[in-house]
Amino acid sequence: MRGVLELAKAHPRNPVAGEALRFIASTERLLGSEPKIDSPSSLAPALELLCRDHARDPGMRKVCSSLSSYTYIESVERLMRVVFDQSPNRNEQGLACYALATLVGRQSHDIRWLRERPEGDMSYKDLEDEWGKDVMMSFLKKDPDSLEAEACALLERVSSSFGTVSSPFDGDRRTLGDIASGELFARRNLAIGKVAPEVEGRDHVGKVFKLSDYRGKVVLLSFSGNWCGPCRSMYPEERDLVQRLKDKPFALLSVNTDEDLESLRTSVESGEISWRCWWDGGKGPITTRWGIMNFPTLFLLDRDGVIRAKPVPRLQALGQAVEALLEPAK
């Protein structure tokens, strides 16, 4: 790693150096190294060189897309901003803009989470041990409201200026405009405390039904599919929950994202799925409108259709929350 970095420093205009740096940046996590800021094998030096010498090179969109979960490294954000600003290629620029929107949105979420739950699942101490005290102190000084506003502005820019650029995700036939519009909708309409937007579609036999048909019941709404291993692993728990609460004002509903309708039909007819599902034909209009990017994703709605929890794929905890909402008001 050190040798590659030294060669890239010595030959800044060499396209092979840029290719090597892009490889390091895109595969660092996959190779299992820990990207400590002060480590010679970290991401930061490679990113700084890419930022300085290769931001206009083809292929930078892949680097930006692969780094959008590196919330705390300043050089990641800086690289995305430089590629977005300098790339002469519209596709590269658009995907850098989308990656930056994703990164900034995650920063806003993580800051709020850490401030509210410093000892929670994502422990501040653990992150400080991994990334360093100075990095985390600088990170927590940021304003989550300003970051959220910037994420929305960037998504609007994606939608308006780069809407026809293809999705960066394998097998996803949607455009960046489709994805960005859904994520904007989610940020503005799917907050805890808001009434869930309407969902309307057809079930496995083609019958139309709506989310509002279940007003008056506590609803656990999931986005899942048979193609998704973690989704299928939840099916037994979901069946148990449906059976346990069959005499209560409760409904489990799913937006099924299988490409093939027959897959959903088989699961329902065999009893593997014992609750009602909309079939969305892959990442279809419902999934896209709700801005769903991870599977499974679950929302808990109270009897008035208000979102009470989201989007935590931990069915046991959500099951307890469902039962709490079913208790009579005191």
mmCIF file of N, CA, C and O in Angstrom, residues 180-251:
data_model
loop_
_atom_site.group_PDB
_atom_site.id
_atom_site.type_symbol
_atom_site.label_atom_id
_atom_site.label_comp_id
_atom_site.label_asym_id
_atom_site.label_seq_id
_atom_site.Cartn_x
_atom_site.Cartn_y
_atom_site.Cartn_z
ATOM 1 N N ALA A 180 -33.770 9.495 -6.566
ATOM 2 C CA ALA A 180 -33.684 10.732 -5.790
ATOM 3 C C ALA A 180 -35.066 11.253 -5.416
ATOM 4 O O ALA A 180 -35.272 11.740 -4.291
ATOM 5 N N SER A 181 -36.024 11.148 -6.317
ATOM 6 C CA SER A 181 -37.380 11.607 -6.007
ATOM 7 C C SER A 181 -37.980 10.808 -4.852
ATOM 8 O O SER A 181 -38.634 11.368 -3.970
ATOM 9 N N GLY A 182 -37.745 9.489 -4.865
ATOM 10 C CA GLY A 182 -38.240 8.657 -3.774
ATOM 11 C C GLY A 182 -37.584 9.002 -2.445
ATOM 12 O O GLY A 182 -38.250 9.063 -1.399
ATOM 13 N N GLU A 183 -36.276 9.246 -2.473
ATOM 14 C CA GLU A 183 -35.591 9.573 -1.226
ATOM 15 C C GLU A 183 -36.026 10.930 -0.691
ATOM 16 O O GLU A 183 -36.144 11.129 0.523
ATOM 17 N N LEU A 184 -36.286 11.879 -1.581
ATOM 18 C CA LEU A 184 -36.821 13.172 -1.145
ATOM 19 C C LEU A 184 -38.195 12.997 -0.507
ATOM 20 O O LEU A 184 -38.486 13.583 0.538
ATOM 21 N N PHE A 185 -39.040 12.194 -1.154
ATOM 22 C CA PHE A 185 -40.366 11.927 -0.615
ATOM 23 C C PHE A 185 -40.265 11.307 0.779
ATOM 24 O O PHE A 185 -40.988 11.692 1.703
ATOM 25 N N ALA A 186 -39.349 10.365 0.944
ATOM 26 C CA ALA A 186 -39.175 9.702 2.234
ATOM 27 C C ALA A 186 -38.729 10.691 3.304
ATOM 28 O O ALA A 186 -39.239 10.691 4.436
ATOM 29 N N ARG A 187 -37.777 11.541 2.978
ATOM 30 C CA ARG A 187 -37.265 12.498 3.962
ATOM 31 C C ARG A 187 -38.348 13.481 4.393
ATOM 32 O O ARG A 187 -38.376 13.934 5.534
ATOM 33 N N ARG A 188 -39.249 13.800 3.501
ATOM 34 C CA ARG A 188 -40.270 14.809 3.798
ATOM 35 C C ARG A 188 -41.566 14.238 4.355
ATOM 36 O O ARG A 188 -42.343 14.967 4.980
ATOM 37 N N ASN A 189 -41.802 12.940 4.126
ATOM 38 C CA ASN A 189 -43.116 12.398 4.469
ATOM 39 C C ASN A 189 -43.101 11.178 5.384
ATOM 40 O O ASN A 189 -44.167 10.755 5.826
ATOM 41 N N LEU A 190 -41.935 10.606 5.659
ATOM 42 C CA LEU A 190 -41.899 9.358 6.403
ATOM 43 C C LEU A 190 -41.231 9.500 7.761
ATOM 44 O O LEU A 190 -40.692 8.531 8.300
ATOM 45 N N ALA A 191 -41.291 10.681 8.335
ATOM 46 C CA ALA A 191 -40.726 10.873 9.668
ATOM 47 C C ALA A 191 -41.657 10.298 10.724
ATOM 48 O O ALA A 191 -42.877 10.219 10.537
ATOM 49 N N ILE A 192 -41.076 9.881 11.839
ATOM 50 C CA ILE A 192 -41.887 9.434 12.969
ATOM 51 C C ILE A 192 -42.796 10.580 13.405
ATOM 52 O O ILE A 192 -42.365 11.729 13.525
ATOM 53 N N GLY A 193 -44.060 10.257 13.609
ATOM 54 C CA GLY A 193 -45.043 11.270 13.988
ATOM 55 C C GLY A 193 -45.900 11.754 12.841
ATOM 56 O O GLY A 193 -46.921 12.407 13.056
ATOM 57 N N LYS A 194 -45.507 11.419 11.599
ATOM 58 C CA LYS A 194 -46.313 11.791 10.434
ATOM 59 C C LYS A 194 -47.255 10.658 10.060
ATOM 60 O O LYS A 194 -46.962 9.476 10.290
ATOM 61 N N VAL A 195 -48.391 11.011 9.486
ATOM 62 C CA VAL A 195 -49.304 9.994 8.971
ATOM 63 C C VAL A 195 -48.681 9.364 7.732
ATOM 64 O O VAL A 195 -48.216 10.071 6.824
ATOM 65 N N ALA A 196 -48.649 8.054 7.694
ATOM 66 C CA ALA A 196 -48.042 7.356 6.557
ATOM 67 C C ALA A 196 -48.800 7.662 5.273
ATOM 68 O O ALA A 196 -50.035 7.687 5.263
ATOM 69 N N PRO A 197 -48.090 7.909 4.179
ATOM 70 C CA PRO A 197 -48.764 8.133 2.897
ATOM 71 C C PRO A 197 -49.549 6.887 2.467
ATOM 72 O O PRO A 197 -49.269 5.768 2.901
ATOM 73 N N GLU A 198 -50.496 7.121 1.618
ATOM 74 C CA GLU A 198 -51.307 6.013 1.109
ATOM 75 C C GLU A 198 -50.450 5.043 0.300
ATOM 76 O O GLU A 198 -49.499 5.448 -0.386
ATOM 77 N N VAL A 199 -50.779 3.778 0.418
ATOM 78 C CA VAL A 199 -50.222 2.737 -0.445
ATOM 79 C C VAL A 199 -51.398 2.063 -1.130
ATOM 80 O O VAL A 199 -52.359 1.660 -0.464
ATOM 81 N N GLU A 200 -51.336 1.956 -2.436
ATOM 82 C CA GLU A 200 -52.393 1.287 -3.188
ATOM 83 C C GLU A 200 -51.759 0.413 -4.257
ATOM 84 O O GLU A 200 -50.842 0.839 -4.957
ATOM 85 N N GLY A 201 -52.234 -0.821 -4.334
ATOM 86 C CA GLY A 201 -51.715 -1.732 -5.336
ATOM 87 C C GLY A 201 -52.513 -3.014 -5.345
ATOM 88 O O GLY A 201 -53.594 -3.098 -4.756
ATOM 89 N N ARG A 202 -51.971 -4.045 -6.000
ATOM 90 C CA ARG A 202 -52.672 -5.315 -6.149
ATOM 91 C C ARG A 202 -51.954 -6.413 -5.377
ATOM 92 O O ARG A 202 -50.725 -6.419 -5.281
ATOM 93 N N ASP A 203 -52.744 -7.351 -4.856
ATOM 94 C CA ASP A 203 -52.160 -8.485 -4.145
ATOM 95 C C ASP A 203 -51.807 -9.596 -5.122
ATOM 96 O O ASP A 203 -51.812 -9.387 -6.347
ATOM 97 N N HIS A 204 -51.520 -10.795 -4.610
ATOM 98 C CA HIS A 204 -51.015 -11.871 -5.460
ATOM 99 C C HIS A 204 -52.054 -12.420 -6.441
ATOM 100 O O HIS A 204 -51.699 -13.113 -7.401
ATOM 101 N N VAL A 205 -53.349 -12.099 -6.209
ATOM 102 C CA VAL A 205 -54.388 -12.533 -7.153
ATOM 103 C C VAL A 205 -54.947 -11.359 -7.939
ATOM 104 O O VAL A 205 -55.942 -11.489 -8.650
ATOM 105 N N GLY A 206 -54.312 -10.197 -7.813
ATOM 106 C CA GLY A 206 -54.706 -9.044 -8.612
ATOM 107 C C GLY A 206 -55.757 -8.163 -7.987
ATOM 108 O O GLY A 206 -56.239 -7.223 -8.633
ATOM 109 N N LYS A 207 -56.115 -8.403 -6.739
ATOM 110 C CA LYS A 207 -57.145 -7.595 -6.087
ATOM 111 C C LYS A 207 -56.518 -6.327 -5.513
ATOM 112 O O LYS A 207 -55.519 -6.373 -4.805
ATOM 113 N N VAL A 208 -57.152 -5.188 -5.813
ATOM 114 C CA VAL A 208 -56.651 -3.898 -5.338
ATOM 115 C C VAL A 208 -57.005 -3.717 -3.865
ATOM 116 O O VAL A 208 -58.127 -4.016 -3.433
ATOM 117 N N PHE A 209 -56.033 -3.219 -3.099
ATOM 118 C CA PHE A 209 -56.327 -2.811 -1.722
ATOM 119 C C PHE A 209 -55.415 -1.667 -1.330
ATOM 120 O O PHE A 209 -54.430 -1.371 -2.018
ATOM 121 N N LYS A 210 -55.775 -0.991 -0.236
ATOM 122 C CA LYS A 210 -55.075 0.205 0.192
ATOM 123 C C LYS A 210 -54.623 0.075 1.647
ATOM 124 O O LYS A 210 -55.241 -0.642 2.435
ATOM 125 N N LEU A 211 -53.589 0.831 1.971
ATOM 126 C CA LEU A 211 -53.152 0.905 3.365
ATOM 127 C C LEU A 211 -54.249 1.505 4.239
ATOM 128 O O LEU A 211 -54.476 1.057 5.372
ATOM 129 N N SER A 212 -54.956 2.499 3.720
ATOM 130 C CA SER A 212 -56.009 3.153 4.507
ATOM 131 C C SER A 212 -57.179 2.229 4.821
ATOM 132 O O SER A 212 -57.980 2.523 5.717
ATOM 133 N N ASP A 213 -57.292 1.100 4.118
ATOM 134 C CA ASP A 213 -58.329 0.116 4.447
ATOM 135 C C ASP A 213 -58.145 -0.423 5.858
ATOM 136 O O ASP A 213 -59.097 -0.967 6.449
ATOM 137 N N TYR A 214 -56.945 -0.294 6.387
ATOM 138 C CA TYR A 214 -56.617 -0.878 7.691
ATOM 139 C C TYR A 214 -56.558 0.178 8.796
ATOM 140 O O TYR A 214 -56.069 -0.108 9.895
ATOM 141 N N ARG A 215 -57.070 1.382 8.516
ATOM 142 C CA ARG A 215 -57.129 2.406 9.545
ATOM 143 C C ARG A 215 -58.001 1.893 10.698
ATOM 144 O O ARG A 215 -59.034 1.286 10.474
ATOM 145 N N GLY A 216 -57.565 2.126 11.907
ATOM 146 C CA GLY A 216 -58.235 1.561 13.081
ATOM 147 C C GLY A 216 -57.503 0.354 13.633
ATOM 148 O O GLY A 216 -57.801 -0.122 14.722
ATOM 149 N N LYS A 217 -56.514 -0.144 12.858
ATOM 150 C CA LYS A 217 -55.674 -1.250 13.310
ATOM 151 C C LYS A 217 -54.219 -0.786 13.427
ATOM 152 O O LYS A 217 -53.784 0.119 12.710
ATOM 153 N N VAL A 218 -53.506 -1.409 14.335
ATOM 154 C CA VAL A 218 -52.059 -1.238 14.370
ATOM 155 C C VAL A 218 -51.490 -2.014 13.180
ATOM 156 O O VAL A 218 -51.845 -3.177 12.965
ATOM 157 N N VAL A 219 -50.637 -1.375 12.400
ATOM 158 C CA VAL A 219 -50.113 -1.988 11.177
ATOM 159 C C VAL A 219 -48.591 -2.051 11.249
ATOM 160 O O VAL A 219 -47.926 -1.054 11.557
ATOM 161 N N LEU A 220 -48.057 -3.224 10.957
ATOM 162 C CA LEU A 220 -46.621 -3.381 10.735
ATOM 163 C C LEU A 220 -46.437 -3.535 9.236
ATOM 164 O O LEU A 220 -46.904 -4.512 8.639
ATOM 165 N N LEU A 221 -45.818 -2.541 8.621
ATOM 166 C CA LEU A 221 -45.651 -2.493 7.166
ATOM 167 C C LEU A 221 -44.202 -2.818 6.823
ATOM 168 O O LEU A 221 -43.281 -2.141 7.289
ATOM 169 N N SER A 222 -44.021 -3.845 6.010
ATOM 170 C CA SER A 222 -42.656 -4.237 5.653
ATOM 171 C C SER A 222 -42.452 -4.149 4.145
ATOM 172 O O SER A 222 -43.392 -4.317 3.356
ATOM 173 N N PHE A 223 -41.215 -3.882 3.768
ATOM 174 C CA PHE A 223 -40.775 -3.953 2.374
ATOM 175 C C PHE A 223 -39.798 -5.114 2.302
ATOM 176 O O PHE A 223 -38.746 -5.087 2.966
ATOM 177 N N SER A 224 -40.138 -6.133 1.544
ATOM 178 C CA SER A 224 -39.325 -7.347 1.548
ATOM 179 C C SER A 224 -39.499 -8.089 0.226
ATOM 180 O O SER A 224 -40.116 -7.587 -0.706
ATOM 181 N N GLY A 225 -38.937 -9.301 0.172
ATOM 182 C CA GLY A 225 -39.073 -10.113 -1.025
ATOM 183 C C GLY A 225 -38.403 -11.453 -0.829
ATOM 184 O O GLY A 225 -37.495 -11.601 -0.003
ATOM 185 N N ASN A 226 -38.836 -12.440 -1.596
ATOM 186 C CA ASN A 226 -38.239 -13.771 -1.501
ATOM 187 C C ASN A 226 -36.788 -13.788 -1.977
ATOM 188 O O ASN A 226 -36.026 -14.687 -1.618
ATOM 189 N N TRP A 227 -36.402 -12.820 -2.779
ATOM 190 C CA TRP A 227 -35.021 -12.735 -3.263
ATOM 191 C C TRP A 227 -34.056 -12.348 -2.144
ATOM 192 O O TRP A 227 -32.843 -12.514 -2.281
ATOM 193 N N CYS A 228 -34.588 -11.830 -1.035
ATOM 194 C CA CYS A 228 -33.790 -11.249 0.045
ATOM 195 C C CYS A 228 -33.676 -12.246 1.196
ATOM 196 O O CYS A 228 -34.673 -12.557 1.850
ATOM 197 N N GLY A 229 -32.446 -12.751 1.429
ATOM 198 C CA GLY A 229 -32.240 -13.732 2.500
ATOM 199 C C GLY A 229 -32.682 -13.252 3.876
ATOM 200 O O GLY A 229 -33.414 -13.965 4.579
ATOM 201 N N PRO A 230 -32.275 -12.061 4.321
ATOM 202 C CA PRO A 230 -32.721 -11.572 5.630
ATOM 203 C C PRO A 230 -34.237 -11.424 5.721
ATOM 204 O O PRO A 230 -34.817 -11.613 6.805
ATOM 205 N N CYS A 231 -34.894 -11.097 4.592
ATOM 206 C CA CYS A 231 -36.355 -11.000 4.601
ATOM 207 C C CYS A 231 -36.976 -12.371 4.872
ATOM 208 O O CYS A 231 -37.861 -12.515 5.728
ATOM 209 N N ARG A 232 -36.498 -13.374 4.158
ATOM 210 C CA ARG A 232 -37.066 -14.721 4.322
ATOM 211 C C ARG A 232 -36.789 -15.278 5.710
ATOM 212 O O ARG A 232 -37.605 -16.027 6.258
ATOM 213 N N SER A 233 -35.660 -14.889 6.283
ATOM 214 C CA SER A 233 -35.346 -15.394 7.621
ATOM 215 C C SER A 233 -36.318 -14.847 8.664
ATOM 216 O O SER A 233 -36.449 -15.420 9.752
ATOM 217 N N MET A 234 -37.010 -13.755 8.345
ATOM 218 C CA MET A 234 -37.993 -13.186 9.261
ATOM 219 C C MET A 234 -39.374 -13.816 9.122
ATOM 220 O O MET A 234 -40.235 -13.613 9.978
ATOM 221 N N TYR A 235 -39.608 -14.559 8.040
ATOM 222 C CA TYR A 235 -40.946 -15.101 7.805
ATOM 223 C C TYR A 235 -41.497 -15.910 8.988
ATOM 224 O O TYR A 235 -42.665 -15.734 9.369
ATOM 225 N N PRO A 236 -40.718 -16.811 9.594
ATOM 226 C CA PRO A 236 -41.281 -17.565 10.729
ATOM 227 C C PRO A 236 -41.729 -16.649 11.875
ATOM 228 O O PRO A 236 -42.810 -16.867 12.461
ATOM 229 N N GLU A 237 -40.940 -15.635 12.200
ATOM 230 C CA GLU A 237 -41.324 -14.696 13.252
ATOM 231 C C GLU A 237 -42.574 -13.913 12.859
ATOM 232 O O GLU A 237 -43.446 -13.654 13.700
ATOM 233 N N GLU A 238 -42.645 -13.542 11.590
ATOM 234 C CA GLU A 238 -43.821 -12.798 11.127
ATOM 235 C C GLU A 238 -45.070 -13.671 11.196
ATOM 236 O O GLU A 238 -46.145 -13.207 11.618
ATOM 237 N N ARG A 239 -44.946 -14.943 10.804
ATOM 238 C CA ARG A 239 -46.101 -15.842 10.915
ATOM 239 C C ARG A 239 -46.527 -15.994 12.366
ATOM 240 O O ARG A 239 -47.731 -15.996 12.679
ATOM 241 N N ASP A 240 -45.565 -16.122 13.267
ATOM 242 C CA ASP A 240 -45.886 -16.250 14.688
ATOM 243 C C ASP A 240 -46.599 -15.006 15.206
ATOM 244 O O ASP A 240 -47.555 -15.103 15.987
ATOM 245 N N LEU A 241 -46.135 -13.832 14.771
ATOM 246 C CA LEU A 241 -46.754 -12.588 15.212
ATOM 247 C C LEU A 241 -48.192 -12.493 14.709
ATOM 248 O O LEU A 241 -49.107 -12.117 15.465
ATOM 249 N N VAL A 242 -48.411 -12.831 13.447
ATOM 250 C CA VAL A 242 -49.762 -12.806 12.880
ATOM 251 C C VAL A 242 -50.675 -13.767 13.636
ATOM 252 O O VAL A 242 -51.821 -13.434 13.976
ATOM 253 N N GLN A 243 -50.179 -14.966 13.917
ATOM 254 C CA GLN A 243 -50.988 -15.954 14.625
ATOM 255 C C GLN A 243 -51.295 -15.505 16.055
ATOM 256 O O GLN A 243 -52.438 -15.623 16.532
ATOM 257 N N ARG A 244 -50.282 -14.956 16.723
ATOM 258 C CA ARG A 244 -50.456 -14.560 18.125
ATOM 259 C C ARG A 244 -51.452 -13.412 18.276
ATOM 260 O O ARG A 244 -52.170 -13.336 19.283
ATOM 261 N N LEU A 245 -51.517 -12.555 17.263
ATOM 262 C CA LEU A 245 -52.369 -11.369 17.374
ATOM 263 C C LEU A 245 -53.592 -11.439 16.459
ATOM 264 O O LEU A 245 -54.198 -10.417 16.137
ATOM 265 N N LYS A 246 -53.979 -12.653 16.078
ATOM 266 C CA LYS A 246 -55.052 -12.797 15.106
ATOM 267 C C LYS A 246 -56.392 -12.267 15.603
ATOM 268 O O LYS A 246 -57.261 -11.905 14.793
ATOM 269 N N ASP A 247 -56.580 -12.201 16.909
ATOM 270 C CA ASP A 247 -57.838 -11.693 17.450
ATOM 271 C C ASP A 247 -57.738 -10.240 17.901
ATOM 272 O O ASP A 247 -58.643 -9.719 18.560
ATOM 273 N N LYS A 248 -56.655 -9.596 17.570
ATOM 274 C CA LYS A 248 -56.427 -8.206 17.951
ATOM 275 C C LYS A 248 -56.569 -7.307 16.721
ATOM 276 O O LYS A 248 -56.465 -7.761 15.572
ATOM 277 N N PRO A 249 -56.778 -6.003 16.936
ATOM 278 C CA PRO A 249 -56.847 -5.072 15.803
ATOM 279 C C PRO A 249 -55.445 -4.774 15.261
ATOM 280 O O PRO A 249 -54.886 -3.699 15.445
ATOM 281 N N PHE A 250 -54.894 -5.771 14.598
ATOM 282 C CA PHE A 250 -53.527 -5.712 14.095
ATOM 283 C C PHE A 250 -53.472 -6.296 12.694
ATOM 284 O O PHE A 250 -54.197 -7.255 12.373
ATOM 285 N N ALA A 251 -52.605 -5.735 11.859
ATOM 286 C CA ALA A 251 -52.375 -6.289 10.523
ATOM 287 C C ALA A 251 -50.899 -6.160 10.169
ATOM 288 O O ALA A 251 -50.287 -5.116 10.395
#
